[in-house]
Amino acid sequence: MARRKKTITGAELMCRSLVEEGVTYLFGYTGGAIMPVYDAFPKFPRLRHVMVRHEQAAAFAAQGMARATGRPGVCIATSGPGATNLMTGIADAHMDSVPIIALTGQVATSVIGTDAFQESDIIGMLVPVTKQSYILDDPYEIPRVVKEAFYLANTGRKGPVNIDLPKDIANAVIPDEGFDTTIRYPVASPPGIRKDQLEHVRQLMASAERPVVFVGHGVIQAEAQGEVRRFLERSKMPFSCTLHGISALPADHPQYLGMMGMHGTVEANRAIERADLIIALGMRFDDRVTGKLDEYARDADVIHVEHDPSEINKNVEATVAIYSDLKSAVVELTKVVEPKPYKEWFAFAAENRKYWESLDPVNQGNGLGKGGNLLMAGVIRKLSDLTDGKDNVVADVGQHQMFTARYYRFDRFNTWFNSGGLGSMGFSVPAAMGVKFARPGERVWVVAGDGSFQMNIQELGTIMEQNIDIKILLLNNNFLGMVRQWQDLFHGSRFVGTPVKNPDFIALAKAYGISGERVVDGKALEPALLRAMKHKGAYLLEVVTDVEEMILPMIPAGSRFSDMRVTR
Amino acid sequence: MKKKKLNTILAFAHNQPGVLYKLLSLIRKKRYNVETITVGHTHVEGISRMTISFSHGEGNKIEQIVRQIDKITEIPKTEDVTYANVINRELVLLKVKASPQDRVHVTATTQIFGGKVIYVASGHMIVEITGKQENITGAIKMFEEFGIVGVARTGATVMYREEEDMGLDRIVLPGSPGRTGTGLRHR
């Protein structure tokens, strides 16, 4: 008698495939079309599902996991509204090249296209913001698609991939054998630096008197911090980080000029304005980095090292466009570079640093705002001092984000997380949950404003349920501060739609079983921060800050570097 | 009228549902100005040929377009072939007013362009002309004196005179022996 063949359901196959990709955490929210997959979870104890309170948070939490581990994070949602709620987080991952896998339920294949209950054409909606998207119409395809999805998300320029799983495919029962897991779309490796290019680069580096090295997100993603550091320390060139390049190298490095761009430091931006050579490593010359393009770094030759060819010559024309993996290219550059002291060049930077320090409001008088409230800059500086720059910091979007980028002295690799490209408010709390699951032994801070905190405030429920030990530093000025700043500078101080009437945040946290306190007085800040650090479990520290504080310097959008504003 | 310079891109795509949608979504997102697009099967099963022509000078950076299209997973090969050694052809069907006296003139004009008359009715004729995309516009102009009732252009399709790189090494077609495959699928 023939032995009965072993069978498996599509949902189980999906779970098993995820396990095979090394997935541990899934952030998600169940619902009708995705139920079969949830039903299979208990059979795969390795998969730990974290139920969020809104699908958008699931996508951000998956990003936190991905950014902290360098491997794809996974979020899961049902069809229709569940899937559409993921979209902001997916679009955000696409802009910042973060590998996440979004697994969405879909109505049964027999009713797709009929406007069935909770049906949405999620593939159609996600095409512009994903690297790849799949709809599974054959259960045999599940292992192959999952494998390929993880491969594509994490290979080359990283990004999000969506897998849409119709309910009948999840419920299908098939013999458990004979799966083809061939990857159909192998990603080509970049050719690397050419001999003639290397010679050209060598000449440019040898003749440069005012070089600046740009450290972008690519340095973190390629984990090329060691190679880049050796290059910098060999060449003695100063360097500046993009928003996402921050924490690639320690902020206290003597060659570091600080962040570049719209809210970059005076020393970095003035150096870029005057530079005769830019060596851009793993970055894409975003408009917040360049300001007015035709006036950008006009005296500089640009050596652009990128592994995504569509970013080369897109915004800034490269003198030498190196289509290569970062590590190998930087190693080659290190071999041919000759160290130079760049004495005048560093003196120029030091002069600009001093100039800014003499203007920085946080260094003036008692370091408080006009109304006597704390300045965000001061709060972040205190946080940086007390944690020695060694904690993980997840910022939201707004003034507080830029203050954190500027005043937190990141000392450890890849400890700075924020939404750069899309600038999605609501990023910080859920992303920090993902970071904390990835790094359970490390302290994780959220820095949020009163506006952005409330965009995913429902996740206090998840934090409570999962006992997620994150410290939330809420900088509350009862205003949407960044927009207020623009209104103040460019819209005649007409504050439309920016004042916020806020709830009692501490009471709200308490309702979720989360301890917290509110700091108004400057003297109370340090002990409160220390209490938050010592506290076991999540902690909400609300700090009332000055409403008129501006993040400066600022290069207004689309302006030249010489238009940089250093004072109000 | 100034003659419009067209840039032509040749791409090969894995014939999967949604590839064209992805391409068009990209084109719309980047606000590229497409003149024509043709898609059809090739001799390799599962691979389609796409020819896209863009009008020049609308802020389109042809290099950028090629690199962006090249990023679409299912498109293993994209190339700007505007100045490459290719044959570029477009087919046009022209519905031309033609009284019995005019028929001979319409026929003669068609022959000048190497075309064919493919339909005759009492008051009009339909002619078929193929040629280089840029020349088709000129041909159509010649028929204007008879009166044009309808124009159906296919858009250009191009083919390399010699060997073509279809990007087949950058793609694994279903059914072909896979690198990491665990065996052929069966049910």
Tab-separated table of C-alpha atoms in Angstrom, chain A residues 56 60 63 67 88-89 91-93 95-96 243-244 262-263 288 376 380 393-405 416-432 445-456 472-477 479-486 498 500 551:
chain	number	residue	atom	x	y	z
A	56	GLN	CA	1.529	51.656	10.031
A	60	PHE	CA	7.942	51.147	11.114
A	63	GLN	CA	12.119	49.068	9.760
A	67	ARG	CA	17.946	49.146	10.467
A	88	THR	CA	3.369	54.964	4.685
A	89	GLY	CA	5.869	52.708	6.409
A	91	ALA	CA	7.100	54.195	1.232
A	92	ASP	CA	9.356	55.388	4.031
A	93	ALA	CA	11.476	52.230	3.768
A	95	MET	CA	13.007	56.302	0.390
A	96	ASP	CA	15.580	55.322	2.998
A	243	LEU	CA	21.557	62.726	8.038
A	244	HIS	CA	21.652	58.958	7.571
A	262	MET	CA	19.906	72.242	5.277
A	263	HIS	CA	20.464	72.035	9.034
A	288	ARG	CA	18.139	68.720	1.561
A	376	MET	CA	15.823	71.349	22.803
A	380	ILE	CA	19.746	66.664	23.748
A	393	VAL	CA	18.452	56.958	19.602
A	394	VAL	CA	15.357	56.849	17.433
A	395	ALA	CA	14.070	60.264	16.467
A	396	ASP	CA	10.803	61.264	14.953
A	397	VAL	CA	10.438	64.001	12.358
A	398	GLY	CA	10.748	67.683	13.085
A	399	GLN	CA	12.946	70.141	14.936
A	400	HIS	CA	13.757	67.620	17.653
A	401	GLN	CA	15.080	65.277	14.948
A	402	MET	CA	17.512	67.858	13.657
A	403	PHE	CA	18.560	68.842	17.179
A	404	THR	CA	19.233	65.190	17.945
A	405	ALA	CA	21.228	64.778	14.745
A	416	TRP	CA	20.930	56.619	15.052
A	417	PHE	CA	17.553	55.875	13.485
A	418	ASN	CA	15.155	58.265	11.841
A	419	SER	CA	12.984	58.822	8.821
A	420	GLY	CA	15.015	60.884	6.381
A	421	GLY	CA	13.726	60.646	2.823
A	422	LEU	CA	10.012	60.505	3.409
A	423	GLY	CA	10.108	62.347	6.730
A	424	SER	CA	7.206	60.422	8.233
A	425	MET	CA	5.936	61.725	11.530
A	426	GLY	CA	5.012	58.845	13.786
A	427	PHE	CA	8.175	56.920	12.943
A	428	SER	CA	9.939	56.956	16.276
A	429	VAL	CA	7.859	54.979	18.765
A	430	PRO	CA	7.185	51.928	16.565
A	431	ALA	CA	10.667	51.968	15.025
A	432	ALA	CA	12.166	52.038	18.514
A	445	TRP	CA	15.675	56.218	23.380
A	446	VAL	CA	12.842	57.751	21.476
A	447	VAL	CA	13.152	61.463	20.890
A	448	ALA	CA	9.827	62.818	19.714
A	449	GLY	CA	7.946	66.075	19.542
A	450	ASP	CA	4.432	66.531	20.828
A	451	GLY	CA	3.096	66.408	17.266
A	452	SER	CA	4.917	63.333	16.032
A	453	PHE	CA	4.521	61.408	19.289
A	454	GLN	CA	0.771	61.514	18.849
A	455	MET	CA	0.900	60.119	15.334
A	456	ASN	CA	1.514	56.608	16.639
A	472	ILE	CA	10.655	58.190	25.463
A	473	LEU	CA	12.005	61.710	25.604
A	474	LEU	CA	9.117	63.893	24.594
A	475	LEU	CA	10.113	67.446	23.758
A	476	ASN	CA	6.901	69.339	24.166
A	477	ASN	CA	6.536	72.915	22.989
A	479	PHE	CA	3.517	73.413	18.653
A	480	LEU	CA	4.461	71.712	15.400
A	481	GLY	CA	7.868	73.262	15.814
A	482	MET	CA	9.461	72.745	12.413
A	483	VAL	CA	6.491	74.111	10.518
A	484	ARG	CA	6.262	76.922	13.053
A	485	GLN	CA	9.885	77.787	12.280
A	486	TRP	CA	9.138	77.977	8.546
A	498	THR	CA	0.538	74.531	14.112
A	500	VAL	CA	-1.321	71.958	19.464
A	551	ILE	CA	17.051	74.852	14.522
